XYZ file of C-alpha atoms in Angstrom:
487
model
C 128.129 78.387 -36.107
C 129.055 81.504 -34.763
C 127.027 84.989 -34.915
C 127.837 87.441 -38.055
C 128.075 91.382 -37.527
C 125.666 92.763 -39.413
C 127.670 94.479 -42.563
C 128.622 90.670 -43.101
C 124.821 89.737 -42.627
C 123.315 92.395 -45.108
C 126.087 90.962 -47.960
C 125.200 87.722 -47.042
C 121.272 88.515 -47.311
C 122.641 90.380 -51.433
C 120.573 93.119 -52.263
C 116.575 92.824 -53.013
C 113.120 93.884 -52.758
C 113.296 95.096 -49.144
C 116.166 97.589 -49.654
C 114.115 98.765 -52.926
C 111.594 98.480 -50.312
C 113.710 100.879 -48.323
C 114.749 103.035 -50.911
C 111.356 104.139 -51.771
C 110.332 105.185 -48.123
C 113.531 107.070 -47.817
C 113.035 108.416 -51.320
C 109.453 109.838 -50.566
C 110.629 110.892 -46.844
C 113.766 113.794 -48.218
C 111.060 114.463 -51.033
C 108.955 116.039 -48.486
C 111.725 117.456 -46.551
C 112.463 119.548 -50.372
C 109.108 120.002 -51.175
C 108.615 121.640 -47.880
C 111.690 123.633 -47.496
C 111.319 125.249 -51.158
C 107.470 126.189 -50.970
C 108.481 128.902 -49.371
C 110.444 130.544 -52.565
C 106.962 130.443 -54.603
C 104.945 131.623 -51.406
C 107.856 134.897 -50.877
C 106.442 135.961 -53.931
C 102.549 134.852 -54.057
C 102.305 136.886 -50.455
C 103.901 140.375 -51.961
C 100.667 141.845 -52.631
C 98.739 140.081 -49.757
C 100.657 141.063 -46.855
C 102.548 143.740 -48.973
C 105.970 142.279 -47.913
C 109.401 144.494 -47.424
C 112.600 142.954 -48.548
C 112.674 141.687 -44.550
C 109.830 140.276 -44.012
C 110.585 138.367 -47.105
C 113.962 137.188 -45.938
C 112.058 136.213 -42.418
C 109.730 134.138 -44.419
C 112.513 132.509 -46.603
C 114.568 131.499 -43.279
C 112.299 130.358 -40.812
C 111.690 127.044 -41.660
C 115.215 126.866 -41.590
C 115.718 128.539 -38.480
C 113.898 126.113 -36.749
C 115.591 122.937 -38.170
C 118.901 124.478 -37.161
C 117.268 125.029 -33.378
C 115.710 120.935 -33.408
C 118.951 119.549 -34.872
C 120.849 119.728 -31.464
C 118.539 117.705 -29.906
C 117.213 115.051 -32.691
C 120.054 112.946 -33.415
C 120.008 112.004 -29.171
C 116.369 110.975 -29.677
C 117.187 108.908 -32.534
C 119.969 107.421 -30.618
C 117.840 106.842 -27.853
C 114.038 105.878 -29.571
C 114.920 104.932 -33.098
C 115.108 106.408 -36.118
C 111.561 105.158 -36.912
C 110.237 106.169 -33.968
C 111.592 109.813 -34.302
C 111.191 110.302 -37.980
C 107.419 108.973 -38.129
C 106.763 111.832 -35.473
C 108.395 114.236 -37.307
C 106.293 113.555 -40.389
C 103.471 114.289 -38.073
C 104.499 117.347 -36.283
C 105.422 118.871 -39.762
C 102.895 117.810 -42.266
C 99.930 118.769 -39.236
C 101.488 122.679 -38.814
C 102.590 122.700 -42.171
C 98.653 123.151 -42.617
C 98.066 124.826 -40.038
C 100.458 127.435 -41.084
C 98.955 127.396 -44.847
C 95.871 129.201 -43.375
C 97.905 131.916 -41.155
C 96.321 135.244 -41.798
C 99.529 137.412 -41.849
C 103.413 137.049 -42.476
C 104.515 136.554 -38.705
C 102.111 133.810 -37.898
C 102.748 132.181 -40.929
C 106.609 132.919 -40.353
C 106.166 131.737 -36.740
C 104.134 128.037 -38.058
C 107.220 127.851 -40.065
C 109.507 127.608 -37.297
C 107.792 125.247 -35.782
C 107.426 123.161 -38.630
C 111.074 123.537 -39.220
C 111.541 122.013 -35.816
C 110.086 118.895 -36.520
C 111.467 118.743 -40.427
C 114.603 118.206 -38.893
C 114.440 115.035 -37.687
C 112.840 114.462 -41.290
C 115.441 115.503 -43.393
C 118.520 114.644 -41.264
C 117.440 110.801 -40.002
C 116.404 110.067 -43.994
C 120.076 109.045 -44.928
C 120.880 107.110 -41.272
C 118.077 104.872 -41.956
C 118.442 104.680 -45.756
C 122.364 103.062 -44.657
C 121.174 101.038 -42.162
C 119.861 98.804 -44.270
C 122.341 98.844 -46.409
C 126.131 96.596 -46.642
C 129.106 99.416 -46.879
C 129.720 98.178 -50.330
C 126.447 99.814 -51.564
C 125.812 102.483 -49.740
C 127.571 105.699 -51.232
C 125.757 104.781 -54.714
C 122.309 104.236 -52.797
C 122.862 107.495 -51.160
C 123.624 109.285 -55.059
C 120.961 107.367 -56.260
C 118.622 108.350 -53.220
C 119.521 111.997 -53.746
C 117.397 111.726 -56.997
C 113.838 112.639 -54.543
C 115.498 116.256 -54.411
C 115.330 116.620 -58.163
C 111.867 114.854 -57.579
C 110.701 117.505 -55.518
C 112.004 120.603 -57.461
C 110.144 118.998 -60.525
C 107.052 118.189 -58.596
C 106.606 122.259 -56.382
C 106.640 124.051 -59.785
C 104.244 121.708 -61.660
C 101.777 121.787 -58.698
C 102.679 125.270 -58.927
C 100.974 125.462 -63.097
C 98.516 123.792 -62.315
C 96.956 125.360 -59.354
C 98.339 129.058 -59.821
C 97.048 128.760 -63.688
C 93.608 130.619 -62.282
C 93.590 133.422 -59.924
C 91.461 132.298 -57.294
C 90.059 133.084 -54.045
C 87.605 130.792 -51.848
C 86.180 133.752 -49.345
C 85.818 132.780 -45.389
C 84.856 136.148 -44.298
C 84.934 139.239 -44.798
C 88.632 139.774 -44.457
C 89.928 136.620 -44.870
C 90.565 134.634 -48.586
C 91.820 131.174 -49.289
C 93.630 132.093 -52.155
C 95.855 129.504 -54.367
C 99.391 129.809 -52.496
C 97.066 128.385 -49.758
C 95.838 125.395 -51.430
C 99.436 125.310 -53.018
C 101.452 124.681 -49.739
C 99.014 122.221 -48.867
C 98.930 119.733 -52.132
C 102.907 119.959 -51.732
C 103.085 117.905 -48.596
C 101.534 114.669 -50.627
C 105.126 113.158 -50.704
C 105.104 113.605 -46.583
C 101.610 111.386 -46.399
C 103.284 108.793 -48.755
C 106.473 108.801 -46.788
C 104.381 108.331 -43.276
C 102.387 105.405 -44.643
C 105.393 104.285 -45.906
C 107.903 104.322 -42.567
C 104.649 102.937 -40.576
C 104.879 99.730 -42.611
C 108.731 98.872 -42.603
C 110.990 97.959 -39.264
C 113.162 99.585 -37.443
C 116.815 99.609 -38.397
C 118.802 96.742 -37.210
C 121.556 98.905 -36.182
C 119.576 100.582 -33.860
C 118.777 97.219 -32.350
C 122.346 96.460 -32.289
C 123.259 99.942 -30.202
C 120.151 99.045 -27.422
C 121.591 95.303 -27.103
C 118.397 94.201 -29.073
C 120.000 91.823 -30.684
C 116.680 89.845 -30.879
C 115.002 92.633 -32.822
C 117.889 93.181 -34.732
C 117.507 89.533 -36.099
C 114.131 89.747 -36.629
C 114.940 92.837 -39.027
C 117.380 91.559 -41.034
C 114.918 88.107 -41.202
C 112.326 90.667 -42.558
C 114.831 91.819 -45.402
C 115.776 87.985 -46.032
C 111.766 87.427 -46.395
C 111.598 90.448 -48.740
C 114.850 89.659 -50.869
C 112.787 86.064 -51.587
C 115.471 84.439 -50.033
C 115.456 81.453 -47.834
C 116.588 82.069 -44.014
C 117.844 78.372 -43.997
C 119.781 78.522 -46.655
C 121.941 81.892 -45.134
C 124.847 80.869 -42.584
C 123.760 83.358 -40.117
C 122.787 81.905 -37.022
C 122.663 85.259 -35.075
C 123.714 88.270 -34.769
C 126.766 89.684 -32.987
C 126.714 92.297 -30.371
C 129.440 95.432 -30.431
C 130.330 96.983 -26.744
C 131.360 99.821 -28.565
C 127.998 100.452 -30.334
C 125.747 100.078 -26.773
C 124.089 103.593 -25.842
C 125.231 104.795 -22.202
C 121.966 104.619 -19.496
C 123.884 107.091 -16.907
C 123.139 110.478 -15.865
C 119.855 112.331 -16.976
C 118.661 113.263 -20.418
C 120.388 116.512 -20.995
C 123.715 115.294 -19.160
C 123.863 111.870 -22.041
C 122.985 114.411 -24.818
C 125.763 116.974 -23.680
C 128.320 114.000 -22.825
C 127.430 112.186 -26.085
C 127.517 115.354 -28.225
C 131.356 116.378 -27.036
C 132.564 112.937 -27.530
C 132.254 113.941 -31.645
C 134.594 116.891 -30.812
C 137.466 114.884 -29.081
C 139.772 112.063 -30.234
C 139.812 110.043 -32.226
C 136.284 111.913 -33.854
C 137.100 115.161 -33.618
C 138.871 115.939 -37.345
C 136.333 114.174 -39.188
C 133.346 116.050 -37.416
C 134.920 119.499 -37.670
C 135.981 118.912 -41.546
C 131.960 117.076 -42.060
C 130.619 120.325 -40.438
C 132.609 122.881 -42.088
C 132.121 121.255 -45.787
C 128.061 120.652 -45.116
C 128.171 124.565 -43.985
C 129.701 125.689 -47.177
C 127.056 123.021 -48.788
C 123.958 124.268 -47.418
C 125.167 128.011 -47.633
C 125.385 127.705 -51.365
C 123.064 125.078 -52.698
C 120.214 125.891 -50.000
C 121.037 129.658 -49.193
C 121.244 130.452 -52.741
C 119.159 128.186 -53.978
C 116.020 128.974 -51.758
C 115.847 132.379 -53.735
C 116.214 130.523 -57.453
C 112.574 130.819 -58.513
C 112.154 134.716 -57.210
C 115.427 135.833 -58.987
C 114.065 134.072 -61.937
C 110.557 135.366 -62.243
C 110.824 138.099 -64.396
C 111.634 138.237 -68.394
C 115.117 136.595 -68.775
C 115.853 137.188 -72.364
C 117.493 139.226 -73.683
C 122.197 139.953 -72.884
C 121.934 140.740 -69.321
C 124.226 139.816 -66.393
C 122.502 137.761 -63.768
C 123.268 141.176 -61.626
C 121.604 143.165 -64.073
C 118.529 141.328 -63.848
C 118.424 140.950 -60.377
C 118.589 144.999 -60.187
C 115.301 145.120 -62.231
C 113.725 142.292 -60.813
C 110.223 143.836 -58.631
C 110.721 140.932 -56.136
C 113.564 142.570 -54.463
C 112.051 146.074 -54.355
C 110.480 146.973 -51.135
C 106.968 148.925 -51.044
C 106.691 152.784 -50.092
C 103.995 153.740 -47.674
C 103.703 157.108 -46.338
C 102.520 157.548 -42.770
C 98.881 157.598 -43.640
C 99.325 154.607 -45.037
C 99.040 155.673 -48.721
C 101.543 155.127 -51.626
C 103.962 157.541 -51.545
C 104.887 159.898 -54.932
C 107.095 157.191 -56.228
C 104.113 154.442 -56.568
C 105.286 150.684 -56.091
C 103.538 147.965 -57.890
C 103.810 144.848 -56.432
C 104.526 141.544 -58.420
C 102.690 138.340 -56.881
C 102.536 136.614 -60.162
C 105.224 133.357 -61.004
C 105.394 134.087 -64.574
C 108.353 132.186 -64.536
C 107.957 128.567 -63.673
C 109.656 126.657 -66.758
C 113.423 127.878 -65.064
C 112.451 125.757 -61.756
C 111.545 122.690 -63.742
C 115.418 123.235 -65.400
C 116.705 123.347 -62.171
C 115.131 120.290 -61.123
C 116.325 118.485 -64.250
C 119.656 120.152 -63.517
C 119.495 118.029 -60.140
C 118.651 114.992 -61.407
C 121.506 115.045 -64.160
C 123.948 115.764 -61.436
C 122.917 113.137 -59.597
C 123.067 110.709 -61.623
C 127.061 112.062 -62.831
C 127.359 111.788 -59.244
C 125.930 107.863 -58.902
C 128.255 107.001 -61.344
C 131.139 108.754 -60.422
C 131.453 107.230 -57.118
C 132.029 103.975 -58.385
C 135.134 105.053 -60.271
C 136.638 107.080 -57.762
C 136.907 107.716 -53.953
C 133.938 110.031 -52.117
C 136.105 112.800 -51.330
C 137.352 112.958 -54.887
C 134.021 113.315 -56.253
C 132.673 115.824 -53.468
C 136.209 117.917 -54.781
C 135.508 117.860 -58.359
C 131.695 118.776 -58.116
C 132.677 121.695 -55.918
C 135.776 122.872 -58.134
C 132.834 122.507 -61.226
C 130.395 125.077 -59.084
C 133.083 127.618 -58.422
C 133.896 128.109 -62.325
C 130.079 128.181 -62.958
C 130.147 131.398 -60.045
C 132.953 132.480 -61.584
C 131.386 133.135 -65.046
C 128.570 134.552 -63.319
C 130.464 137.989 -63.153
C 131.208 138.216 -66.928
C 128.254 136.011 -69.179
C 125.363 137.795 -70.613
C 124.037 135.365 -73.074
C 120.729 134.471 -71.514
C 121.698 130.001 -71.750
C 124.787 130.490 -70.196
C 123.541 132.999 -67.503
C 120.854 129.933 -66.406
C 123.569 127.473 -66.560
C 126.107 129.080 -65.004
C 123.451 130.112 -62.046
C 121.998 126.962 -62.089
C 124.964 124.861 -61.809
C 126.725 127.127 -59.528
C 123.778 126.051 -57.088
C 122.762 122.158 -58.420
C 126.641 120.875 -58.512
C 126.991 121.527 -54.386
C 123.594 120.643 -53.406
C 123.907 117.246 -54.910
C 126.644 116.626 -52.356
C 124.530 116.999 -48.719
C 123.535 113.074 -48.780
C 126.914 111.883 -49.861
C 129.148 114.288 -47.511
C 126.694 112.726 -44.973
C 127.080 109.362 -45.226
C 131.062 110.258 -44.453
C 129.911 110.491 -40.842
C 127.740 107.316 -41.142
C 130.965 105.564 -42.506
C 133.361 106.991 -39.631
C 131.372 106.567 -36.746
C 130.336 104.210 -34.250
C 126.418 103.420 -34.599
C 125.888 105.031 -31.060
C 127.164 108.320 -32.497
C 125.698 108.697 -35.986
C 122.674 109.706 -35.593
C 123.652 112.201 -33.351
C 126.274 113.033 -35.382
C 124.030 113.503 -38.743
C 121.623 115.759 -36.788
C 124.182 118.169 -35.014
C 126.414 117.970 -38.098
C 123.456 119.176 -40.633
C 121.877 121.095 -37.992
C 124.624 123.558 -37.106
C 125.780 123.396 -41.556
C 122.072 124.685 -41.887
C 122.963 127.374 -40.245
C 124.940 128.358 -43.519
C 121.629 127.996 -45.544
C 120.552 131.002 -42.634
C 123.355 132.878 -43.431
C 123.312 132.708 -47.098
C 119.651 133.114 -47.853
C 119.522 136.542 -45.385
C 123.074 137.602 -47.287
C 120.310 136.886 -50.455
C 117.228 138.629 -49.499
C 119.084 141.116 -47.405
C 122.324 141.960 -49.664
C 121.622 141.076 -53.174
C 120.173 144.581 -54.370
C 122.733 145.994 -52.271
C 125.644 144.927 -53.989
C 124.909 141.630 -56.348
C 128.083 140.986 -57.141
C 129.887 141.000 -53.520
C 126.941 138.738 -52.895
C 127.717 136.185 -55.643
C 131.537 136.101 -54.645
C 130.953 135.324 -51.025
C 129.297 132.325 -52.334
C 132.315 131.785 -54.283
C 135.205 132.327 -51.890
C 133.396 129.641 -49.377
C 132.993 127.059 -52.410
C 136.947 127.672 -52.375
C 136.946 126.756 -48.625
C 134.401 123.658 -49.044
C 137.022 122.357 -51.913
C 140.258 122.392 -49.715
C 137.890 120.701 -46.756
C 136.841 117.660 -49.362
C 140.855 116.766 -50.055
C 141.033 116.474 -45.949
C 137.886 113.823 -46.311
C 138.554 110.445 -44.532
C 138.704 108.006 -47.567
């Protein structure tokens, strides 16, 4: 009987218990990479009386975590390649969940700016591995719905930062360590948040290693004993499967030549020439205009919303009167100057984060089903044509609902494309390639969520609505890339 490749071992296997199995690690594993990346827009506004903030030292807070998954990216995917995607994500989890606290008790807003860099550098490997090792487990048939479905841990974790958020910020708090030092409840706030990182480390320490992996390091031992651990969790018999092995793929096997930096460099052009060069440029270009809206934007949702909403005001009008975006005035004595600045450090506006959470999840789920009806790039088209008429209508509503939808959706209907535009790459590449692909690919798009939340904390009070319609002439861009999709 001869050997199977694995796509035509995982639908012989069906699907069962050990992808749910699967699912649920990945699940808990971009949950932490979300809860992570957006306790930042509650701590931007706990710290403004604290370390009485300016508009840039907010903006350097906001983008350094980002900043330093944008620096780790270009070297991650090679590691992945090389180690495993287990391997690399389980010491990711570490490296970020252990200065993730450590930067929780940073005294000032360049240490804890600096922790968050570093932290950034291992998150990643977190968030950008999540979806390879989701797929690998996975027959093609099921994987752009498992993706969709997947995607559901992001609305997870925008649900889960603001209700942590009520119930430890309901009390204003302070546990004193000396004289000039307070624990006070951001603190204990950016701490409790990383619970879906501990789950997700017990959970990738318990499951194997992808089989595809295997595959690319001519394990094709290991990679049989993996897919014989999703047989055993699926309840299903390994005698009664016609699989008697399984195959090798030359083209998959991982190049031993040269030194580390010469294989990443060597590896890393062969995505920019033929025959991978128009589907990496095109990937790159839409997850750019992806992150730069959904993340860029998004990032600064909860401080544009903390303020009184009500009312028939233009989202620029509020955002004019909102105290997060005004910068204290010190004299050079160091006392307030004539015009006296009050500070805001208060989230008196938490029930618009839980909306945009739900917003997430609904969008999600329009997008599970949607794939099943109609090709990927169709799908990643029509969500992005739906977010430019939302920022559209952002320069002319005033009713309070529609402002919040329109804002909301302008952000959500993007954002719930990053795992699905992702698994394009995981779909069009050889398994020697993907993971560096995924990590390059999101790493260098990040840089749009860079760009866009600076433009944000930098530009918004400046001139709101230029601001808004940069977002919207790149959702134009992303929607002409996601036509040029490979099907």
């Amino acid at each position: 009987m001869p050997a199977m490749d694995l796509d035509t071992a995982l639908t012989t296997i069906g699907y069962g218990c050990g992808q749910v199995i699967i699912f649920v690690v990945s699940f808990f594993i971009y949950m932490y990479s979300v809860c992570e990346s957006m306790s930042v827009s509650y701590v931007v506004v706990l710290t403004s009386c604290e370390f009485a903030t300016t508009k840039e030292e907010k903006t350097l807070m906001a983008s350094s975590l980002l900043g330093g998954m944008v620096a780790s990216g270009l070297f991650i995917g090679f590691l992945a390649d090389t180690y495993g995607r287990k391997c690399i994500i389980r010491l990711a989890l570490l490296g970020a969940l252990g200065f993730s606290t450590l930067s929780a008790l940073m005294p000032e807003v360049y240490s804890l700016s600096m922790m968050r860099i570093i932290v950034g550098v291992f998150l990643s490997g977190v968030a950008s591995l999540q979806v390879g090792f989701l797929i690998e487990f996975h027959a093609p048939k099921w994987r752009p719905t498992v993706v969709a479905l997947c995607g559901q841990s992001v609305s997870a974790a925008l649900i889960f930062c603001p209700l942590m958020a009520m119930g430890i910020l309901h009390d204003d708090f302070s546990v004193t360590i000396s004289s000039d030092y307070d624990m006070r409840p951001w603190r204990f706030l950016m701490i409790v948040v990383q619970l879906p990182g501990w789950l997700a480390l017990l959970g990738i320490s318990l499951v194997p290693e992808t089989p595809y992996y295997y595959i690319s390091v001519n394990r094709e031992d290991k990679a049989l004993n993996a897919i014989q651990w999703v047989c055993r969790m699926n309840r299903k018999k390994w005698e009664d499967l016609d699989i008697s092995g399984i195959s090798p793929d030359d083209r998959t096997s991982i190049s031993e030549e040269g030194g580390f930096l010469k294989r990443m460099w060597f590896d890393s052009m062969r995505l920019f020439q033929r025959p991978y060069v128009g589907t990496t440029i095109i990937c790159l270009l839409l997850i750019f205009g992806l992150f730069f809206t959904s993340i860029g934007l998004g990032i600064w949702f909860p401080a544009i919303r903390n303020m009184d909403n009500s009312g028939s005001h233009r989202l620029c009008d509020l955002v004019r009167n909102n105290p997060v975006f005004k910068n204290p005035k010190w004299n050079v004595n160091g006392t307030s100057s004539a015009e006296p600045f009050r500070c805001n450090d208060v989230m008196t506006n938490l029930i618009d984060p839980i909306y945009y959470g739900l917003a997430y999840f609904g969008c999600y789920t329009l997008s599970a089903v949607l794939v099943r009806f109609l090709l990927r790039k169709y799908v990643i088209a029509l969500h992005i044509g739906v977010a430019f008429v939302f920022g559209l209508a952002l320069n002319g509503v005033s009713q309070a609902t529609l402002v919040l939808i329109s804002f909301t959706g302008m952000m959500v209907m993007p954002g719930v494309l990053i795992p699905l535009a992702s698994s394009v790459l995981i779909d069009a590449l050889p398994i020697h390639l993907r993971g560096k692909a995924l990590c390059l690919v999101r790493s260098l798009a990040r840089l749009g969520a860079v760009v866009g939340s600076t433009i944000v904390g930098l530009l918004i009070r400046v001139s709101c609505d230029l601001t808004l319609n940069f977002f919207n002439a790149y959702l134009v861009v992303s929607f002409i890339l996601a036509i040029f999709l490979p099907k």
